[in-house]
Structure formats: structure tokens, C-alpha cells
PDB file of C-alpha atoms and ligand atoms in Angstrom:
ATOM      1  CA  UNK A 151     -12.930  10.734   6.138  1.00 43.00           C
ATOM      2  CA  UNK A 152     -12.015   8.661   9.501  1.00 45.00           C
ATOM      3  CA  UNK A 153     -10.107   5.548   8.296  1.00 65.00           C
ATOM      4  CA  UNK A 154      -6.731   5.240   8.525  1.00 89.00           C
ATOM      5  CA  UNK A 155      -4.297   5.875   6.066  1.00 96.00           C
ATOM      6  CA  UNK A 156      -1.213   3.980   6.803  1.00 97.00           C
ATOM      7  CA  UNK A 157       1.438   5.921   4.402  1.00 98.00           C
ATOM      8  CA  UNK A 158       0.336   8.651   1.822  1.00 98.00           C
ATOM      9  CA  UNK A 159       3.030   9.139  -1.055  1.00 98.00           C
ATOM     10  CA  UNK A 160       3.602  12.171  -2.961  1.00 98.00           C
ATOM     11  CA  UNK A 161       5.416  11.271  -6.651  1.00 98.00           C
ATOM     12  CA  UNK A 162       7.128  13.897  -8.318  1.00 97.00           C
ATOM     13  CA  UNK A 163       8.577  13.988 -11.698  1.00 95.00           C
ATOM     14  CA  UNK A 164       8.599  10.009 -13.238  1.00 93.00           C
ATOM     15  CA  UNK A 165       6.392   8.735 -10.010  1.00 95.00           C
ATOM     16  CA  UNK A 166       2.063   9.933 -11.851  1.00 96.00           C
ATOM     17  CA  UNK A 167       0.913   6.456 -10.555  1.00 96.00           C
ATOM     18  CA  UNK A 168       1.697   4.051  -7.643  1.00 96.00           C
ATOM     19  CA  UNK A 169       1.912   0.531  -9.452  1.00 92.00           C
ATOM     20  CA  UNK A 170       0.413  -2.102  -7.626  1.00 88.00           C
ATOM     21  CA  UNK A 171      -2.449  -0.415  -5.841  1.00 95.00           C
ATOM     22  CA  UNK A 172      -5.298  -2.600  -5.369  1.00 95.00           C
ATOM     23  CA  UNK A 173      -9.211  -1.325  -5.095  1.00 96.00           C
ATOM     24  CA  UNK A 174      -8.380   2.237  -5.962  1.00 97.00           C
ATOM     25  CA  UNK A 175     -10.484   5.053  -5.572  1.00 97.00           C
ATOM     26  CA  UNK A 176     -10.012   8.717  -6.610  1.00 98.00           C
ATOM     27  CA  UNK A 177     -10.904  11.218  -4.102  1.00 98.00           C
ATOM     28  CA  UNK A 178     -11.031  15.045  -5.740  1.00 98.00           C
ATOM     29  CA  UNK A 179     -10.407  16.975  -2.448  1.00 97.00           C
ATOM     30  CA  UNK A 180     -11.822  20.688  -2.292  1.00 95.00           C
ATOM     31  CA  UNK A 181      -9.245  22.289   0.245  1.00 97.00           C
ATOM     32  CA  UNK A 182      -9.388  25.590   1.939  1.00 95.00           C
ATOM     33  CA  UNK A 183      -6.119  26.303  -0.008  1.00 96.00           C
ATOM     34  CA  UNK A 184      -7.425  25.890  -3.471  1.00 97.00           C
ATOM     35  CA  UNK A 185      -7.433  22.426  -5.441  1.00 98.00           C
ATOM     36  CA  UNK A 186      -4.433  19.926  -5.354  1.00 98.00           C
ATOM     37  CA  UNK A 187      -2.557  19.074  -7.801  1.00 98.00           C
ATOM     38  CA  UNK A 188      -4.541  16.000  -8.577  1.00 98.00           C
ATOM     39  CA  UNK A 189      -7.091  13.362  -7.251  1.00 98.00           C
ATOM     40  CA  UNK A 190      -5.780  11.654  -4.375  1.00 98.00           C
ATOM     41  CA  UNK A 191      -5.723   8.040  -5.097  1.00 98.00           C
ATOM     42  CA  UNK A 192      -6.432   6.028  -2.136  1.00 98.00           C
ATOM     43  CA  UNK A 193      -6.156   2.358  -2.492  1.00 97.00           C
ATOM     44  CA  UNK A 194      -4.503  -1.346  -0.589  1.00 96.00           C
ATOM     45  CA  UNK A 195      -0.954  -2.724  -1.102  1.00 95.00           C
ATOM     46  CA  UNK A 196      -1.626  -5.619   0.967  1.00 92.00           C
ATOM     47  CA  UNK A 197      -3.257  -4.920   3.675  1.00 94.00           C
ATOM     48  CA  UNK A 198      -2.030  -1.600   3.925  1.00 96.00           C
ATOM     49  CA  UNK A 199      -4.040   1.223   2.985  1.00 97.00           C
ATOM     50  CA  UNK A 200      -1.910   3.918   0.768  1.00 98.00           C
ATOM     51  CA  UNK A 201      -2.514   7.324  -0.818  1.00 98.00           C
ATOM     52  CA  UNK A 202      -1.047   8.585  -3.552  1.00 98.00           C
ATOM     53  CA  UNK A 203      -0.931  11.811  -5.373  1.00 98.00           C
ATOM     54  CA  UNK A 204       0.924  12.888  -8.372  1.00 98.00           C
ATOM     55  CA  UNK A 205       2.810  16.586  -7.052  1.00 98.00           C
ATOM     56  CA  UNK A 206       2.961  17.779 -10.711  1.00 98.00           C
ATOM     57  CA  UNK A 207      -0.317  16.464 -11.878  1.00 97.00           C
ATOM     58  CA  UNK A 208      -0.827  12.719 -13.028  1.00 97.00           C
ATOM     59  CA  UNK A 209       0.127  14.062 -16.769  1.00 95.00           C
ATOM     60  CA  UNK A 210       2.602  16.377 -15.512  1.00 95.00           C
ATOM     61  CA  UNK A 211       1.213  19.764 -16.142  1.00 96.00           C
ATOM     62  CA  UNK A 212       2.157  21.977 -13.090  1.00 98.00           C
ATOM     63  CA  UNK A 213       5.723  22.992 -12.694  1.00 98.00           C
ATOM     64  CA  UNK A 214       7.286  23.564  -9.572  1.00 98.00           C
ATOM     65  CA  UNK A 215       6.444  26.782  -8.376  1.00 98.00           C
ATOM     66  CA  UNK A 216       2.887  26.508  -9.636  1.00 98.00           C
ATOM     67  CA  UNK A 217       2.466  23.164  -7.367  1.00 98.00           C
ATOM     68  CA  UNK A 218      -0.204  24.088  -4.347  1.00 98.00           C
ATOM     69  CA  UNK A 219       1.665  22.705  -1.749  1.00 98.00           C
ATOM     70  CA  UNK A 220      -0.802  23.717   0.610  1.00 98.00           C
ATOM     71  CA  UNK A 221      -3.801  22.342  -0.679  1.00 98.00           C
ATOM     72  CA  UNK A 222      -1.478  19.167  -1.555  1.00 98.00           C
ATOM     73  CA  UNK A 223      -0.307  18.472   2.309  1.00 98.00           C
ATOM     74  CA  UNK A 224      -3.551  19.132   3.757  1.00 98.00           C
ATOM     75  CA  UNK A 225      -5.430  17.024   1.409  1.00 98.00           C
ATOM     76  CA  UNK A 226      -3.236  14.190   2.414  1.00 98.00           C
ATOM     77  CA  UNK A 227      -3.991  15.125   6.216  1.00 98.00           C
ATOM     78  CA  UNK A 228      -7.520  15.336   5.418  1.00 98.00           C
ATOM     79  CA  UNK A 229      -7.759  12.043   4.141  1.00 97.00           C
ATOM     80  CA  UNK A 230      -6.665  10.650   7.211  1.00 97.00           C
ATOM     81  CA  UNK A 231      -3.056  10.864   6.127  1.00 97.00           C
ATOM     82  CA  UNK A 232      -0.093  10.765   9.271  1.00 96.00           C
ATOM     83  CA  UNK A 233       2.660   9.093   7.548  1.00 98.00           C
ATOM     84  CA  UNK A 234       3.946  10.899   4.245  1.00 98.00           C
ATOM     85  CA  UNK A 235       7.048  10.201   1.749  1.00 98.00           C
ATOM     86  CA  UNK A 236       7.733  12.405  -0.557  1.00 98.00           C
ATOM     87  CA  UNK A 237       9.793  11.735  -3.554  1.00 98.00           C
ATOM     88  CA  UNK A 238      11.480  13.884  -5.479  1.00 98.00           C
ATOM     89  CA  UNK A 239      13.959  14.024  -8.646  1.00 98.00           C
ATOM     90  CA  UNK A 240      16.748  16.063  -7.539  1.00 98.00           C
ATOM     91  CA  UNK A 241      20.674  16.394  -9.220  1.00 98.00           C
ATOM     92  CA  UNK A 242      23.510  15.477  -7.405  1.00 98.00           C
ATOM     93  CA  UNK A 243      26.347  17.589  -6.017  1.00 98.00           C
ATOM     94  CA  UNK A 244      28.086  15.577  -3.654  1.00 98.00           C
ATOM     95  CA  UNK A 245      30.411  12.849  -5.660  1.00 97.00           C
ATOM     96  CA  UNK A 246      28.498   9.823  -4.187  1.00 97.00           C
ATOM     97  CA  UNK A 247      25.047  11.148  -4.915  1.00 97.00           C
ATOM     98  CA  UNK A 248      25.370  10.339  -8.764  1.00 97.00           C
ATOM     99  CA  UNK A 249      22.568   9.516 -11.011  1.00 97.00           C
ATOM    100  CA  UNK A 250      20.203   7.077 -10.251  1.00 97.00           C
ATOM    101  CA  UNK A 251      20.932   7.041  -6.503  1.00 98.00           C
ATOM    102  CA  UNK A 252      18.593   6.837  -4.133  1.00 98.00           C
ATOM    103  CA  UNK A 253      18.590   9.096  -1.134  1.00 98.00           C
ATOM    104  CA  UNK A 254      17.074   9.865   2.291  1.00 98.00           C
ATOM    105  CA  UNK A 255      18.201  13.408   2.899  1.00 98.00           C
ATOM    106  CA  UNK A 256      18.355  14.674   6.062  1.00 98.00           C
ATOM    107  CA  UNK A 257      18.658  18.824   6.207  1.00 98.00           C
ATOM    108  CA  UNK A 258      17.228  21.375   3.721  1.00 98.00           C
ATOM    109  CA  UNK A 259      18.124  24.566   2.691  1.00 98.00           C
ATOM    110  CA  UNK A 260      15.869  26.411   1.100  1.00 98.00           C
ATOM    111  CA  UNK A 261      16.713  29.135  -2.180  1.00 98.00           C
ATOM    112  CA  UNK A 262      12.963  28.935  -3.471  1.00 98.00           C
ATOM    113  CA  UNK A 263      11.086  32.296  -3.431  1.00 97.00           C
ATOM    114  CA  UNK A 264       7.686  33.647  -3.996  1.00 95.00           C
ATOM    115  CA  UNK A 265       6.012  30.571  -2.718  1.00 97.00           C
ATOM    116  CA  UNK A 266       3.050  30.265  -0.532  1.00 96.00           C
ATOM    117  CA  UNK A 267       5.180  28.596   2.657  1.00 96.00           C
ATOM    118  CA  UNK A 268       2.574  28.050   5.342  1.00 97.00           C
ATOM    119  CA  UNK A 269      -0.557  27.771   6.646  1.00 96.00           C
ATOM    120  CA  UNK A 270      -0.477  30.780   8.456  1.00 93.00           C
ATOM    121  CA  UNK A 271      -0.311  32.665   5.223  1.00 87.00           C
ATOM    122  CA  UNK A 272      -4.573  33.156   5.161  1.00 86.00           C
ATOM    123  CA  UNK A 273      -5.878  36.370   7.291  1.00 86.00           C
ATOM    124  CA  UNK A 274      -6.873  35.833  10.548  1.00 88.00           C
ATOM    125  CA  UNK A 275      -4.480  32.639  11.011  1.00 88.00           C
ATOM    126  CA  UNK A 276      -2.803  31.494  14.303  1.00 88.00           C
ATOM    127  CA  UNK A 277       0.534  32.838  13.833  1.00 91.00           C
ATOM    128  CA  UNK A 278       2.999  29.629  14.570  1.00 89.00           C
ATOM    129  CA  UNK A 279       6.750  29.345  14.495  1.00 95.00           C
ATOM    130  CA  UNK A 280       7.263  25.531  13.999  1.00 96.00           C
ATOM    131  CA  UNK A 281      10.660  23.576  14.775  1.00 97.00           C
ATOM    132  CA  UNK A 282      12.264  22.794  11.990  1.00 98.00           C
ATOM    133  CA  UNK A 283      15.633  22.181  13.127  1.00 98.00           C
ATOM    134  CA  UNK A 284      15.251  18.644  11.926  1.00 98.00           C
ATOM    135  CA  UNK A 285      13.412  19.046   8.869  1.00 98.00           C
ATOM    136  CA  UNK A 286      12.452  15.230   8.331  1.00 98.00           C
ATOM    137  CA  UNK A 287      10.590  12.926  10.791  1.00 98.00           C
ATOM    138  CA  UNK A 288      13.920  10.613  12.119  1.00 98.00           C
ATOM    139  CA  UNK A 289      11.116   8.085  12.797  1.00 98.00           C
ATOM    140  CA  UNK A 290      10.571   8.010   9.212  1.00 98.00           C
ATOM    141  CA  UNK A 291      14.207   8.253   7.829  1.00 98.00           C
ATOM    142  CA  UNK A 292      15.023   5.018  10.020  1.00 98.00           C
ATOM    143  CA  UNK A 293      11.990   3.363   8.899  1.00 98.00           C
ATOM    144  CA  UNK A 294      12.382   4.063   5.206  1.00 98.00           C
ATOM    145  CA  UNK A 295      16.597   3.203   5.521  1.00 98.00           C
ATOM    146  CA  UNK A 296      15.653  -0.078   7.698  1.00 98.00           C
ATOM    147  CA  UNK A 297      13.325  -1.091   4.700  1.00 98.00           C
ATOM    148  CA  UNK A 298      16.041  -0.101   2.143  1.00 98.00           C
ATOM    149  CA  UNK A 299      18.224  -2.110   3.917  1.00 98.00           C
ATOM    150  CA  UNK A 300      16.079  -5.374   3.819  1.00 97.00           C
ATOM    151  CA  UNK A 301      14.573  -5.224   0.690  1.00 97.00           C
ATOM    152  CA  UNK A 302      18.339  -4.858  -0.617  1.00 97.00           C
ATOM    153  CA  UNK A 303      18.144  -1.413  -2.091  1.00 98.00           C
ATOM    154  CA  UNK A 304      21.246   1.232  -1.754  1.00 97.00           C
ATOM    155  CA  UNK A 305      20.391   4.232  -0.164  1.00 98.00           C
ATOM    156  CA  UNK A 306      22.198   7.316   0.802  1.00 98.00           C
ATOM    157  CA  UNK A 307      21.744   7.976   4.186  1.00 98.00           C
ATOM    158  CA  UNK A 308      21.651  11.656   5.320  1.00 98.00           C
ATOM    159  CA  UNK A 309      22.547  14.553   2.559  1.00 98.00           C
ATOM    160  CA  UNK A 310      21.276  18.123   2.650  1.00 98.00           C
ATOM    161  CA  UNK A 311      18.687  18.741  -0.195  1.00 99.00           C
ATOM    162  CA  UNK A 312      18.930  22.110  -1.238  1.00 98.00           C
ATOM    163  CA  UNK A 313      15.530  23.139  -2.884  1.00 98.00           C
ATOM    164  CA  UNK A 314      15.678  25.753  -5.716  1.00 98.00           C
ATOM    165  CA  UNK A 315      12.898  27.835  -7.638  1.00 98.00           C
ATOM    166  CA  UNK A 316      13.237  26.552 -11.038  1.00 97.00           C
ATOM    167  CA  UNK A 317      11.652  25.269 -13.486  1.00 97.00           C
ATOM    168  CA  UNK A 318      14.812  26.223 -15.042  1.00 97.00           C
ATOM    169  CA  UNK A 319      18.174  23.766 -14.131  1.00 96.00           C
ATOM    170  CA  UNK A 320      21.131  26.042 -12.070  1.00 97.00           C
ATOM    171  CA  UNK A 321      23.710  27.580 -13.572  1.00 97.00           C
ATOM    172  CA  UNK A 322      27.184  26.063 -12.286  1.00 97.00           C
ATOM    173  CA  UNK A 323      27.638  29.461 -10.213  1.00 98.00           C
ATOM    174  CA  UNK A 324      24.857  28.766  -8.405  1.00 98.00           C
ATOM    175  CA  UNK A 325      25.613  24.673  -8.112  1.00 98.00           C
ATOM    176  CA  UNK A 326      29.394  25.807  -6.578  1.00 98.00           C
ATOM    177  CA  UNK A 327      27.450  28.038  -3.750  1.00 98.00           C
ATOM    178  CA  UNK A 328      24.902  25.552  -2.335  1.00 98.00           C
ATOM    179  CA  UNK A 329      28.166  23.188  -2.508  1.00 98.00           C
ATOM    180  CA  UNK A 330      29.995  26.290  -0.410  1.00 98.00           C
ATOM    181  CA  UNK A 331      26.597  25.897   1.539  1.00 98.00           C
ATOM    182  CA  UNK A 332      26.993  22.602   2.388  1.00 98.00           C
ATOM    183  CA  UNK A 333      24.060  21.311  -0.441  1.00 98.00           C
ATOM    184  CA  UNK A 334      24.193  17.343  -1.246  1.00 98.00           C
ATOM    185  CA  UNK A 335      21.231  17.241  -3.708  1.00 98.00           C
ATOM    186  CA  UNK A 336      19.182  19.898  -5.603  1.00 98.00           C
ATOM    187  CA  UNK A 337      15.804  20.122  -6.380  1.00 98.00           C
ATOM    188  CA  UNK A 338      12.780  22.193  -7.345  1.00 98.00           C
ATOM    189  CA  UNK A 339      10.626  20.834  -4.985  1.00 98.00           C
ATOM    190  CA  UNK A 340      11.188  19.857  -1.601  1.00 98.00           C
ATOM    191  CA  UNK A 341      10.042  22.546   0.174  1.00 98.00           C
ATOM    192  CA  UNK A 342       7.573  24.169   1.138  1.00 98.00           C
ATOM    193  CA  UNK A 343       6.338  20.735   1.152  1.00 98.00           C
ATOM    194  CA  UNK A 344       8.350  19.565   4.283  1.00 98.00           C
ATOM    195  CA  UNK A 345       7.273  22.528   6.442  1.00 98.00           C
ATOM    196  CA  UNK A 346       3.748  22.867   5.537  1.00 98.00           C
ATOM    197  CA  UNK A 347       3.761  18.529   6.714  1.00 98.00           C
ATOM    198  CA  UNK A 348       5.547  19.536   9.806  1.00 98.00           C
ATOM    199  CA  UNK A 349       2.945  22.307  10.622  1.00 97.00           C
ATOM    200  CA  UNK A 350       0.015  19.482  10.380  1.00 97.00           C
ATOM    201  CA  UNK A 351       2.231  17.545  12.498  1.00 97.00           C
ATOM    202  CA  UNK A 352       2.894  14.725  10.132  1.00 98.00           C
ATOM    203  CA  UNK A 353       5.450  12.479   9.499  1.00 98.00           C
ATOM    204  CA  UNK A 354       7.129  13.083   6.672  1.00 98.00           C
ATOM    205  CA  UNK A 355      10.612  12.326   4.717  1.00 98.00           C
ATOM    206  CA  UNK A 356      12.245  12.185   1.330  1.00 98.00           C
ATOM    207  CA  UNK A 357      13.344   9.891  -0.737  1.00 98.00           C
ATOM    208  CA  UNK A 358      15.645  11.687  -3.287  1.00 98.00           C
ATOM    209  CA  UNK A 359      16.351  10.170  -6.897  1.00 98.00           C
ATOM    210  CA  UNK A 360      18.988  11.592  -8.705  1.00 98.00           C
ATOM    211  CA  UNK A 361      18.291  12.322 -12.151  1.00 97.00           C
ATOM    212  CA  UNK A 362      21.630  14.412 -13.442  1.00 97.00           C
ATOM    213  CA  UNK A 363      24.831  15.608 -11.981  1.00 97.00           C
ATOM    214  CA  UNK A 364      23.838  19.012 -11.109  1.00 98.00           C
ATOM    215  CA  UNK A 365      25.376  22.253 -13.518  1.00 97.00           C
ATOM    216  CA  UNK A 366      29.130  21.379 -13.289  1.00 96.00           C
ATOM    217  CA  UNK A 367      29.192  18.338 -10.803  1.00 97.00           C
ATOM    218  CA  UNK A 368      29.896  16.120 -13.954  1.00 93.00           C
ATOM    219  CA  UNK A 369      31.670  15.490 -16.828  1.00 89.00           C
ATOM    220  CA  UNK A 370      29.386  16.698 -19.074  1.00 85.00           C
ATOM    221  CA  UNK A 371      29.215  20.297 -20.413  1.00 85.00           C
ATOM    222  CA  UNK A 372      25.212  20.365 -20.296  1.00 87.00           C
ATOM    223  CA  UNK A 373      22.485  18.379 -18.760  1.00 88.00           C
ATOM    224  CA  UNK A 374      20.674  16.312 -21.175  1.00 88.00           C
ATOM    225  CA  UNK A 375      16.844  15.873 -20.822  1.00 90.00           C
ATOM    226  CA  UNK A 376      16.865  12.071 -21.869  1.00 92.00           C
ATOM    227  CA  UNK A 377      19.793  11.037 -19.691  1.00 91.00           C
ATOM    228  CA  UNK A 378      17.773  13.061 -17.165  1.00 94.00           C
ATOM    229  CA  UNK A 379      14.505  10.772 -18.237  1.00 94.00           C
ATOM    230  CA  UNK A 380      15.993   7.335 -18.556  1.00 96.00           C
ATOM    231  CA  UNK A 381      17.972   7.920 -15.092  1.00 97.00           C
ATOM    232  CA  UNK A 382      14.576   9.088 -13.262  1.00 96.00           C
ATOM    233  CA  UNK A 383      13.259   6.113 -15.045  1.00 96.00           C
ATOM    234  CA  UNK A 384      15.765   3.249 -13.512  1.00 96.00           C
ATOM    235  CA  UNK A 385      15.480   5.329  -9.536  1.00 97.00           C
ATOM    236  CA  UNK A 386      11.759   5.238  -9.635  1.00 97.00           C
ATOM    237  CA  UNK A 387      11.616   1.451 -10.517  1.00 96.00           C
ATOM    238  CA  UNK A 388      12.940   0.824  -6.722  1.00 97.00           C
ATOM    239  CA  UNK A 389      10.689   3.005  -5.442  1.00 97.00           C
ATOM    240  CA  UNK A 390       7.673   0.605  -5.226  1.00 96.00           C
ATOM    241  CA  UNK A 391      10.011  -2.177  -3.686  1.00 97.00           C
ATOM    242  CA  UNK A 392      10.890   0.130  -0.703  1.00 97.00           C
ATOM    243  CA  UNK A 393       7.393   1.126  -0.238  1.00 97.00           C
ATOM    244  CA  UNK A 394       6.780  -2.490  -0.076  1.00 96.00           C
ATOM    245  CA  UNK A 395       9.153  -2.848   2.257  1.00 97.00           C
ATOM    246  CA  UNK A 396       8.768   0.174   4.670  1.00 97.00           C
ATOM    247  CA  UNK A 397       4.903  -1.271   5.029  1.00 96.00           C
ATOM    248  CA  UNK A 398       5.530  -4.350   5.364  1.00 94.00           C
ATOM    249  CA  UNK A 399       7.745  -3.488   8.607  1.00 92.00           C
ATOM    250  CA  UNK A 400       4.871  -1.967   9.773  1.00 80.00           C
TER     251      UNK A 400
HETATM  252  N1  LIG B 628      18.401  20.816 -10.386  1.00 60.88           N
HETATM  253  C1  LIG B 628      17.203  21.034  -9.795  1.00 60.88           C
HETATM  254  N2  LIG B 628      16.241  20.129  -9.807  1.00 60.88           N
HETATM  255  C2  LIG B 628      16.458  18.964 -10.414  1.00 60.88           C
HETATM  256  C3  LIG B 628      17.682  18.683 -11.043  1.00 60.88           C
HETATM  257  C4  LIG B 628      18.712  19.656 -11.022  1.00 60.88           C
HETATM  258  O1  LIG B 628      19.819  19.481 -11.557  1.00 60.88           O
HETATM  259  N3  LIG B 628      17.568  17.443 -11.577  1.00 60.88           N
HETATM  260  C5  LIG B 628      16.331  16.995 -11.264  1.00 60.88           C
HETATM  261  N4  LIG B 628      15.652  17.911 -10.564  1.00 60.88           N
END
């Protein structure tokens, strides 16, 4: 596949479908890494061609450290792909990173284990050491804050997403040492997404909705599951509008 695909979007927990994309088609991608999560859905917003592909399966089946990250990512590239936002549902540690706030993280640190991390990991693979001092494409944060900024949405700019193993929540230990660690946001699964982008040289960033306080970051002795869904549900509505915006700048 040649043409052009002018921004590919990866949903995560809330995000199965893009609304709004026009002529769709479903591409089932055999990968070298297994199958992806899901059909790719490639379709128009506008006159913008977009991809789309649900991380945990359109009906939410795969849990974060059963997601193929690799086959995801290089799908994406495959397609024609060069431009990718992931989203992701994350909980908030830092006081102004409450729920339903939208973020564009800037730093990761990553607690996640026994995950397939790169595209080296196949025998017989160039061995490469990528840069990832700056985890996200800066092209991409500015473009995604600039269309934030004039479609009217607030966004946190900057925030270091720390990405855990799950599928279970933290316990409020853990939550008080990725805040010793410097951690703004948690979640299950922004990496090895990022690196495995960077390593196919895309462009790739975050946008973060938070979906709970994380363990002990609120007032509330547990994390409920519907505050967790109806939260997720309210962030991902302004999801489409920044899309929307971000291509319309070009
Ligand atoms: N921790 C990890 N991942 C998450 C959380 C959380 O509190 N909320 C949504 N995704």
C-alpha cells in the first residue's frame, strides 16, 4: 500500500471507533510480528485520509500486556502510516492532571515488564540502539497543542507518563514512588508503543485522558470502575474535535 496516510490513530480504552470517518475500509494486516490487535480502519475526515485501530481490540478483548505492539506499529507503518497519535486512558498523579483532563505528555518512564519491546527482538535482527531521550515527536506535541489551542480544548502540556504492567490498578505504594520518580500520569499502555514508533521512524505522541486519580492521589479510598467509565467517556468526546483540528492545520 503506497498512498498516503496523513495521521493514523491508535484508541485505547473508550476510543473502538473513530466517529466521523467517511468511505471506510477495513484492512486485516498479516505482520511479520503476528496479527494486530484489530483491522486497521482506513478511511477520509475531509480530505484527509486517517487510520484507525482499536489497541485493545474494537470490543475490547486484549488487555494490556497481551496487546502486540509490534504487529500494531508496523501495521500502521505498513499502511503508509508517518504520523501516529496514540491515546491512552491513564490516572492522574500530579494535582492538575485530574479526571477528565486531557494531556500531551512529554517523558516516559517505563515499570512494564515481560513485554516484547522492539523490533530487534526476532533472530538475526539489526541490533539498533534508538534515541529516545525525547520520547515523543516535538513536531507532533506542538501540532496536537496548537490544534488544542484553536479548537478551544484544555490541554496539559508536558507531564511524564509513567507506563505500568497492569491489568491490575497500583497500589498507593507504588503511586507515591513514580510520584518520588517524577511520574505525572499512569498508564498500562504507553510503551512499548512509543519506542517500537520511534524505531520505524514515525511520528508519534500521546494524548493522555485521565480516567481516575491514581491509588491515593484522591479523595477517595478506592477507584471506582464507573467513575473510571463515565470520566473516559466525557475525555474521549474531545478527542475527535482535536483530531479535527490537528488535520485541519495541516
Ligand atoms: N493506573 C494505570 N492505568 C490506568 C489508570 C490507573 O490508575 N487509570 C486508567 N488507566
Amino acid at each position: 500500500m503506497t498512498r498516503t496516510i496523513d495521521l493514523a490513530l491508535v484508541g485505547g480504552t473508550g476510543l473502538y471507533r473513530f466517529p466521523g470517518l467517511e468511505d471506510a475500509e477495513r484492512h486485516a494486516v498479516d505482520t511479520p510480528y503476528g496479527h494486530p490487535s484489530d483491522s486497521v480502519v482506513v478511511g477520509r475526515v475531509g480530505a484527509h485520509r486517517v487510520a484507525f485501530l482499536a489497541r485493545h481490540g474494537e470490543s475490547h478483548t486484549i488487555p494490556p500486556h497481551r496487546v502486540n505492539y509490534r504487529a500494531n506499529v508496523w501495521a500502521l507503518h505498513h499502511l503508509g502510516a508517518r504520523r501516529v497519535v496514540g491515546v491512552n486512558a491513564v490516572g492522574g498523579i500530579r494535582s492538575d492532571m485530574g479526571p477528565r483532563v486531557l494531556a500531551v505528555p512529554d517523558q516516559i518512564i517505563d515499570y512494564t515488564c515481560d513485554r516484547l519491546t522492539s523490533f530487534c527482538d526476532v533472530a538475526g535482527a539489526e541490533v539498533r540502539h534508538i534515541d529516545f531521550s525525547e520520547p515523543y515527536s516535538a513536531t507532533l506535541r506542538k501540532a496536537l497543542l496548537d490544534a488544542a489551542r484553536a479548537a478551544e480544548l484544555a490541554v496539559v502540556d508536558g507531564g511524564c507518563y509513567g507506563a505500568t504492567q497492569g491489568p491490575r490498578l497500583e497500589t498507593r505504594a507504588e503511586i507515591a514512588r513514580m510520584k518520588r520518580d517524577g511520574c505525572d500520569l499512569v498508564g498500562m499502555t504507553g510503551m512499548p508503543e512509543a519506542a517500537l514508533a520511534r524505531e520505524l521512524e514515525l511520528d508519534y505522541a500521546c494524548v493522555a485522558l485521565v480516567a481516575n486519580w491514581a491509588a491515593g492521589c484522591g479523595d477517595e479510598a478506592e477507584i471506582s470502575l464507573p467513575e473510571i467509565f463515565a470520566n473516559l467517556e466525557a475525555a474521549t468526546a474531545q478527542v475527535p474535535v482535536l483530531v479535527k483540528a490537528l488535520l485541519a492545520a495541516g
